[in-house]
Structure formats: C-alpha cells, structure tokens
mmCIF file of C-alpha atoms in Angstrom:
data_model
loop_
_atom_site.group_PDB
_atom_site.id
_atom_site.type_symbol
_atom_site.label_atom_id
_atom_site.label_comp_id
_atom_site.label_asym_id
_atom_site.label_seq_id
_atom_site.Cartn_x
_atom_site.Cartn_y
_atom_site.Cartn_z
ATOM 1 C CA UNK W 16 1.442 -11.299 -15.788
ATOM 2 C CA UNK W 17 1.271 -10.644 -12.020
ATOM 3 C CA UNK W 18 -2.016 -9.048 -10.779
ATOM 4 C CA UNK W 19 -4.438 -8.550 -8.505
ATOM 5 C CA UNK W 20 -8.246 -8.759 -8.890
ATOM 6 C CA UNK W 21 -10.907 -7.077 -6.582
ATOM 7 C CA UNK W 22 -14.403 -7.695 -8.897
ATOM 8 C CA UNK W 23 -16.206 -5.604 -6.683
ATOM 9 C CA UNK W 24 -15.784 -2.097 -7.147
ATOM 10 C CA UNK W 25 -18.698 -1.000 -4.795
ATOM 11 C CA UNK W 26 -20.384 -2.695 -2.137
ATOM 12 C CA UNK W 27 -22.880 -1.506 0.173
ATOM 13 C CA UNK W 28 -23.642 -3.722 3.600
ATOM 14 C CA UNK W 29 -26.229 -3.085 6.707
ATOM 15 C CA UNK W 30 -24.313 -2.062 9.444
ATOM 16 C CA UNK W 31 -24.780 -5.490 11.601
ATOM 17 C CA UNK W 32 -24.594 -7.576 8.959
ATOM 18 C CA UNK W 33 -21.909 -9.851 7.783
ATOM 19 C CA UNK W 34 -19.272 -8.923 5.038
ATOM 20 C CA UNK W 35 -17.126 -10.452 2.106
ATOM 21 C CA UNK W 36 -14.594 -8.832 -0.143
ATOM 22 C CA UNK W 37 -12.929 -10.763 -2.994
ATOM 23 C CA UNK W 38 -9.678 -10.872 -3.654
ATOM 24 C CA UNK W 39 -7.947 -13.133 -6.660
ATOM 25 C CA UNK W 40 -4.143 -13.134 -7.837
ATOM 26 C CA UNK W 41 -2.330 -14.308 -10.491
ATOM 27 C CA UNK W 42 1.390 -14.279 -9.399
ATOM 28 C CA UNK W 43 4.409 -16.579 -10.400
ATOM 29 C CA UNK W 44 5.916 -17.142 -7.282
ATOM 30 C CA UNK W 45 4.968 -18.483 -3.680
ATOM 31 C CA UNK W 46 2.803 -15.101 -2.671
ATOM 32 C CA UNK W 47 2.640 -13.047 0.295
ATOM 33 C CA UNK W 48 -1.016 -11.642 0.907
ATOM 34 C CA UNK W 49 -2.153 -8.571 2.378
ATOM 35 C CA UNK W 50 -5.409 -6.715 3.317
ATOM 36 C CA UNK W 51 -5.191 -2.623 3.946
ATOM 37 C CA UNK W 52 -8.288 -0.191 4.357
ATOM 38 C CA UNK W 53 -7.593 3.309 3.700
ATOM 39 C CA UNK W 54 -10.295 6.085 4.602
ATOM 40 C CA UNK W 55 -10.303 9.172 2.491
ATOM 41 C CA UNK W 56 -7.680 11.293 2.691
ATOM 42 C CA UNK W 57 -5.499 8.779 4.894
ATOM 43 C CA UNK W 58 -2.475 6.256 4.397
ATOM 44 C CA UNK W 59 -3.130 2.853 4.286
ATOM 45 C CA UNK W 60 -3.654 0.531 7.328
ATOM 46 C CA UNK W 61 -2.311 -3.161 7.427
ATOM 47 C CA UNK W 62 -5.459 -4.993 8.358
ATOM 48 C CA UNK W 63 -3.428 -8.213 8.299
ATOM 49 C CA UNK W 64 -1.256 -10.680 6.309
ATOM 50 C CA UNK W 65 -0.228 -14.159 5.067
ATOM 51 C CA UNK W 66 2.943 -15.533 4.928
ATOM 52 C CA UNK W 67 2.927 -19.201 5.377
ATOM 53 C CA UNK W 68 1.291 -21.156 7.822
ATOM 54 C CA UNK W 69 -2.523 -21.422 8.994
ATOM 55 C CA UNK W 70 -4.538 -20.381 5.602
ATOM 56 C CA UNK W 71 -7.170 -18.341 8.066
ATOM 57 C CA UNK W 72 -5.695 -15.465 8.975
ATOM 58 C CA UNK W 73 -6.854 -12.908 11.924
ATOM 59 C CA UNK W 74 -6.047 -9.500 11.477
ATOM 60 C CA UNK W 75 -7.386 -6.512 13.428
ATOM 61 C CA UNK W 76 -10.627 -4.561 13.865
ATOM 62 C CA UNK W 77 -12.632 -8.212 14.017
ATOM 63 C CA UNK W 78 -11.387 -8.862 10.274
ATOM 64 C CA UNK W 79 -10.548 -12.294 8.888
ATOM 65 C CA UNK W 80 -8.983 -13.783 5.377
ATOM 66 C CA UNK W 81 -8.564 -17.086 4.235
ATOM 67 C CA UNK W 82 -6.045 -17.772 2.004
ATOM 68 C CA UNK W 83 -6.898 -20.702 -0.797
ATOM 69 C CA UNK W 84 -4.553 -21.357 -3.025
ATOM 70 C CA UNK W 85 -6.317 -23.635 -5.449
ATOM 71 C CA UNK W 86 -8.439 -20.556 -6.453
ATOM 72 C CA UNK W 87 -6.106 -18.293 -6.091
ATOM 73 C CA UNK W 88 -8.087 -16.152 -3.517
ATOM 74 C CA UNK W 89 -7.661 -14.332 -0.216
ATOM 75 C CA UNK W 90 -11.171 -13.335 0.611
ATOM 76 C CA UNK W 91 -11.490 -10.774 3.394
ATOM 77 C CA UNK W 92 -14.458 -11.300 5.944
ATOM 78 C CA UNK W 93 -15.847 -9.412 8.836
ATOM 79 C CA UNK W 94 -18.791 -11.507 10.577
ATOM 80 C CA UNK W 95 -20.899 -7.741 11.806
ATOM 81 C CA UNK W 96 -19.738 -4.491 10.705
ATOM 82 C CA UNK W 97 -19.816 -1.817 11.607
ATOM 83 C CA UNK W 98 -20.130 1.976 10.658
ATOM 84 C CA UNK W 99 -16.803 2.660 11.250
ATOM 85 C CA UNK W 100 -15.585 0.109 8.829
ATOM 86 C CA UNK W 101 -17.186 2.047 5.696
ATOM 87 C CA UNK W 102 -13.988 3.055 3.937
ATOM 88 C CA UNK W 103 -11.726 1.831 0.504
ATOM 89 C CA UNK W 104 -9.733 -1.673 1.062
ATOM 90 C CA UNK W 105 -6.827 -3.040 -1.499
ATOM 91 C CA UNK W 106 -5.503 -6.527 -1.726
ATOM 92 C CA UNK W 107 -1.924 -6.889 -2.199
ATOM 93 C CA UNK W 108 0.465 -9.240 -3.111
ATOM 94 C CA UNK W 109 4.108 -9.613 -2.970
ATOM 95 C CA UNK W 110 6.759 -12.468 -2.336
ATOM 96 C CA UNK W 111 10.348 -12.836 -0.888
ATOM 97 C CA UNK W 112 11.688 -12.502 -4.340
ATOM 98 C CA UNK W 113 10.023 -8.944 -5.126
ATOM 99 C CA UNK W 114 11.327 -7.373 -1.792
ATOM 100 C CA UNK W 115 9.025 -4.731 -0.559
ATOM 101 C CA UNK W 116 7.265 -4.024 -4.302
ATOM 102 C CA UNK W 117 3.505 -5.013 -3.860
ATOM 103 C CA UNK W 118 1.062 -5.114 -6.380
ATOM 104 C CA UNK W 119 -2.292 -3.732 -5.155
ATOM 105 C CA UNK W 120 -5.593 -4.129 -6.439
ATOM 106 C CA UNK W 121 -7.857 -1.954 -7.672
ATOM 107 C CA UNK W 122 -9.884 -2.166 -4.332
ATOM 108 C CA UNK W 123 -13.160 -2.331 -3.337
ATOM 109 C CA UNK W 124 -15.428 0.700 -1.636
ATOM 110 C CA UNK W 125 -17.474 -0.323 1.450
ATOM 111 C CA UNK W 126 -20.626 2.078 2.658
ATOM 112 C CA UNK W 127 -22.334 0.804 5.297
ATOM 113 C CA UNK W 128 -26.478 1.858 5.742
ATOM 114 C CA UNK W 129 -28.429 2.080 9.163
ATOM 115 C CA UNK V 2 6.474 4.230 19.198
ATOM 116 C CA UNK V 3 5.725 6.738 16.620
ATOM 117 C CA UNK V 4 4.072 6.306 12.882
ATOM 118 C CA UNK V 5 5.659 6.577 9.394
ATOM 119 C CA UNK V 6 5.421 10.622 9.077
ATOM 120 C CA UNK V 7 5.381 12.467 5.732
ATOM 121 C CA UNK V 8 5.884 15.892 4.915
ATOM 122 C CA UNK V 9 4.518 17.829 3.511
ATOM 123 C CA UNK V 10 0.948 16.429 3.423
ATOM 124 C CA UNK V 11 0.373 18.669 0.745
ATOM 125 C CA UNK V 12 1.761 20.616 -1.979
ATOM 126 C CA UNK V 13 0.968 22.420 -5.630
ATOM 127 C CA UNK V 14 3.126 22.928 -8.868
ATOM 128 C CA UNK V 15 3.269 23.891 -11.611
ATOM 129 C CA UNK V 16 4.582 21.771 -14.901
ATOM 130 C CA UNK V 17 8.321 21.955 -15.415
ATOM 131 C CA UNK V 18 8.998 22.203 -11.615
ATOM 132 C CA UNK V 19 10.634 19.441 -9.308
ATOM 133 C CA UNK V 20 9.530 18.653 -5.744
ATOM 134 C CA UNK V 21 11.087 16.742 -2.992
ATOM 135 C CA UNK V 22 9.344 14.917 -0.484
ATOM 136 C CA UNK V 23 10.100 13.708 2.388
ATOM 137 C CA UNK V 24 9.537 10.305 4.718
ATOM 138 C CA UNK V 25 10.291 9.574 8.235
ATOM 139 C CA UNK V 26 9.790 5.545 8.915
ATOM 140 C CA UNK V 27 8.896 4.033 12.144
ATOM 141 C CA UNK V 28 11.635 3.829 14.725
ATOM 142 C CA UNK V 29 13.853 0.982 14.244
ATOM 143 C CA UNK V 30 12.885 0.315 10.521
ATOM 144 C CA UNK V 31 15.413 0.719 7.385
ATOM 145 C CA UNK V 32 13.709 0.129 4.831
ATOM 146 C CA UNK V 33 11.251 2.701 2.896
ATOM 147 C CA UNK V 34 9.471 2.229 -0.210
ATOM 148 C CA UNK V 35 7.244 5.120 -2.010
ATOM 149 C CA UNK V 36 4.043 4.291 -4.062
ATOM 150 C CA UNK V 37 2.187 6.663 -6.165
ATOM 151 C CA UNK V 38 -1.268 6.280 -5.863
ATOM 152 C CA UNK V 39 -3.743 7.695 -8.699
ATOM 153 C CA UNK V 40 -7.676 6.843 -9.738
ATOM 154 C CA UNK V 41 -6.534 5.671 -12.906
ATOM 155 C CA UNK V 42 -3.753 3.877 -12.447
ATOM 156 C CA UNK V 43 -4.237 2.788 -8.373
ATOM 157 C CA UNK V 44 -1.280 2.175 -6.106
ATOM 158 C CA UNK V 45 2.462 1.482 -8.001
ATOM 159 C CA UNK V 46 5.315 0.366 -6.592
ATOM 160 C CA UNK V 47 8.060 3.339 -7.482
ATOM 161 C CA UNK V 48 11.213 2.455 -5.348
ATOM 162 C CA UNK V 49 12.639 0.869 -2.082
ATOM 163 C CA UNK V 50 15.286 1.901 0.001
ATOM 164 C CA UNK V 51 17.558 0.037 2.437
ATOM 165 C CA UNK V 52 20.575 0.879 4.065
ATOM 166 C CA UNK V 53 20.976 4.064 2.172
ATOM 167 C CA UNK V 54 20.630 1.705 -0.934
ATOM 168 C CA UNK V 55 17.986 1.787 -3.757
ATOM 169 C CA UNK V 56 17.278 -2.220 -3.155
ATOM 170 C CA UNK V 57 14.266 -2.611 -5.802
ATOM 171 C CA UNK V 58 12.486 -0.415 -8.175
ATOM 172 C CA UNK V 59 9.177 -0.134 -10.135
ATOM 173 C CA UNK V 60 8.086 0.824 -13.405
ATOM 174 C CA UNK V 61 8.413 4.342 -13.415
ATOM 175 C CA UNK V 62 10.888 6.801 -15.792
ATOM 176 C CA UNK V 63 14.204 8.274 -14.200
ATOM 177 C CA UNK V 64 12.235 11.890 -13.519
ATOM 178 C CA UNK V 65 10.986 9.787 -10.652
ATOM 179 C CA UNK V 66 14.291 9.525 -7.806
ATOM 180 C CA UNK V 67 14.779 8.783 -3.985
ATOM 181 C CA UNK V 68 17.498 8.572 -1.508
ATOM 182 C CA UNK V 69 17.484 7.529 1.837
ATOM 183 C CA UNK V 70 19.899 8.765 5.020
ATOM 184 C CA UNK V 71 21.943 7.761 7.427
ATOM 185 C CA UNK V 72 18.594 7.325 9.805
ATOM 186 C CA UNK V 73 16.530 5.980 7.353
ATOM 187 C CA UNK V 74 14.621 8.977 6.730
ATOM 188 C CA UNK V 75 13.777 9.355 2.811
ATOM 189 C CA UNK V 76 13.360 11.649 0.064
ATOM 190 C CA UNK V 77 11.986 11.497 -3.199
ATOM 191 C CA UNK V 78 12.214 13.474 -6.280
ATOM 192 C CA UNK V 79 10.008 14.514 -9.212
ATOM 193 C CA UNK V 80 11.787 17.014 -11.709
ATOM 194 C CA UNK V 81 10.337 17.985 -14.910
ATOM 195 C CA UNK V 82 6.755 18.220 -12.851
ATOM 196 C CA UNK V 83 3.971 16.632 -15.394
ATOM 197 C CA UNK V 84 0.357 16.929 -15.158
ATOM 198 C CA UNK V 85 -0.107 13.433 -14.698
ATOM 199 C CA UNK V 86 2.201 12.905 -11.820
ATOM 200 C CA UNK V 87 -1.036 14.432 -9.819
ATOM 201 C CA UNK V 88 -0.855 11.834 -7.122
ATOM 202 C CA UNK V 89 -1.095 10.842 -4.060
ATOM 203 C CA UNK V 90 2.155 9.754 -3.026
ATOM 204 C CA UNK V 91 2.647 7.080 -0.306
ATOM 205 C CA UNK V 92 5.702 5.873 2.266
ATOM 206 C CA UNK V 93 6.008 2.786 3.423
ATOM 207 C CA UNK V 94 8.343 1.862 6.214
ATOM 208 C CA UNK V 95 9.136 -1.908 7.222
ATOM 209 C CA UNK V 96 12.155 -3.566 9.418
ATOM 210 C CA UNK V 97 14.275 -4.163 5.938
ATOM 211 C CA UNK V 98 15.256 -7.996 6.919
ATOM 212 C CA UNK V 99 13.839 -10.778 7.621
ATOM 213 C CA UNK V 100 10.014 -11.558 7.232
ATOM 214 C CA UNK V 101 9.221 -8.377 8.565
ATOM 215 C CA UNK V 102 11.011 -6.909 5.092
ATOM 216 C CA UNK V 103 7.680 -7.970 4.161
ATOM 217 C CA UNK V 104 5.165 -6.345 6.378
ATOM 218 C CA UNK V 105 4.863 -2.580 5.403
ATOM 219 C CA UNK V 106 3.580 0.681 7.507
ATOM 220 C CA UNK V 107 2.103 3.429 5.319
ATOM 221 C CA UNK V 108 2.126 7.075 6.222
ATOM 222 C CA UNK V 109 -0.773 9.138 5.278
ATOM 223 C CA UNK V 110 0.726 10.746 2.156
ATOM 224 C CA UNK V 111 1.735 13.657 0.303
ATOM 225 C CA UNK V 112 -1.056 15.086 -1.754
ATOM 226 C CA UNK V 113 0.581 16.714 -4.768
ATOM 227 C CA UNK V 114 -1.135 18.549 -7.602
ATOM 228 C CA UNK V 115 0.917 19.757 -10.587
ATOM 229 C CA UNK V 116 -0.972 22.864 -12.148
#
C-alpha cells in the first residue's frame, strides 16, 4: 500500500540550532516528493520538491531535503532555525501516474525554545 | 500574481444540509484539486479538476462533488452534511500539464463545522 511515514509526531529544537524531520514512503511507482509547512489556521506552503535530478534539493526559507531512494527517505533539514519556523510540516508523495492526488503524511509539529 | 483564494474561510451546518465551496486558482493555472484535511484522518486527496473535467479522484463517497468553470475557478459540494465531514477543506491550484501538473499551490482553506 502507498504511504507516507513521519515517526516524529512532536519535536521541539533551540532556536539556533540545527533541524531534521523524517520522512519515509512506500510507493509503487517512480515518486515525486514534497515538503509543505502549514501554520495554524493557514493553507499549506510548498517548501520545495523532487522530481528527478540532483537527490539534494533546496527549497525556500534556508530548508533542504535529500532524497535517498535506497531507504526510501526524503529527510527535511534546516542547518539554524529559527522562531519563525515553529509550525506543522507534511511529506507528500505523488507520481506522474497519480496526477495531482498526493498522499500526505501524518506530519510532524516543530516548537522552537529561546 | 495573486494566490489560490477560497471562500468562504469559514462556515457552520447543520446535519442533513449541503454546502458549496468555492476556489479561485492562481492566474494561469487549470487545474484544481480539493483535500479534506481532519486530525484523525490528515490530508485526503478528494478530486482534481482540469479543463472543466474531473481528471482524478480519491476515496471519498458520491455526497462529496466538484465542478470547475470556464476560468478554472472551482466548486465543491457536500449534500447530506455529516458530522464527520467537520474539516478543513483545502484547494490546490497547479498549471494542469506538464511537470508543473505536479507542483501544487494551496489556499488557506474553508473551515467547515457541521453541527
């Protein structure tokens, strides 16, 4: 079955420090990755994507994911955050076949501390 | 250029009703998809639109219905209003061809509670 696998439900981070959120996937076809961030009571925001190509993608707001497909991962990093970054992020996948249909994780809650 | 815009942002019923809501995509895009977004079950995939056409569709019963306009504006229905279709409801709008099929633009949602 196709899904998508953030084991962190809750993560709290120093404001300064570096960050890491896990994603994993189980999907049948060639996948298409994506990162958004969502802060209460908002839409979602594209933080950035895979397609094909370089597996270390850059995607706005200082993020970065690397995409490894032996572990089926696309691991979203941020070397310092900050404040403004405390807020809910989803991995998604899709792929050419399943059009626009993305299947989202669960996603992970940042809070950030002084 | 202007953001996917949603109306309204939020709205409250009462079981046995239907609702519409509505989506405005980005400028130049044609397609629109609509998620439903709950704490239980997270975001789901309900239906895309393209070209006026319903091009994919999730796992969700027939109460659940869309169309989409000549300008690519969208609605989508809900009749028979249940309790559990409390939800945020989410629009995504994306260029419909190409790679950029793939790379959606969410609007900030319709917030609907069924009483």
């Amino acid at each position: 079955a196709q899904s998508v696998t953030q084991p962190d439900i809750h993560i709290t981070v120093s404001e300064g420090a570096s960050l890491e959120l896990r994603c994993n996937y189980s999907y049948g076809a060639t996948p298409y990755l994506f990162w958004y961030v969502q802060s209460p009571g908002q839409g979602l925001q594209l933080l950035l994507k895979y397609f094909s190509g370089d597996t270390l993608v850059q995607g706005i707001k200082g993020f970065e994911a690397e995409f490894k497909r032996s572990q089926s991962s696309f691991n979203l990093r941020k070397p310092s955050v900050h404040w403004s970054d405390a807020a809910e992020y989803f991995c998604a996948v899709g792929a050419r076949q399943a059009g626009t249909a993305l299947i989202f994780g669960k996603g992970t809650t940042l809070s950030v501390s002084s | 250029k202007a953001g996917v815009t949603q109306t309204p942002r939020y709205l409250i019923k009462t079981r046995g009703q239907q609702v519409t809501l509505s989506c405005s995509p980005i400028s130049g895009h044609r397609s629109v998809s609509w998620y439903q977004q709950t704490p239980g079950q997270g975001l789901q995939f309900l239906f895309e639109y393209f070209s006026e056409t319903q091009r994919n569709k999730g796992n969700f019963p027939g109460r659940f219905s869309g169309r989409q306009f000549s300008n690519s504006r969208s609605e989508m229905n809900v009749s028979t209003l249940e309790l559990g279709d409390s939800a945020l409801y989410l629009c995504a709008s994306s260029l419909g061809s190409g790679d950029g099929s793939y790379e959606q633009y969410f609007g900030p949602g319709t917030r609907l509670t069924v009483t």
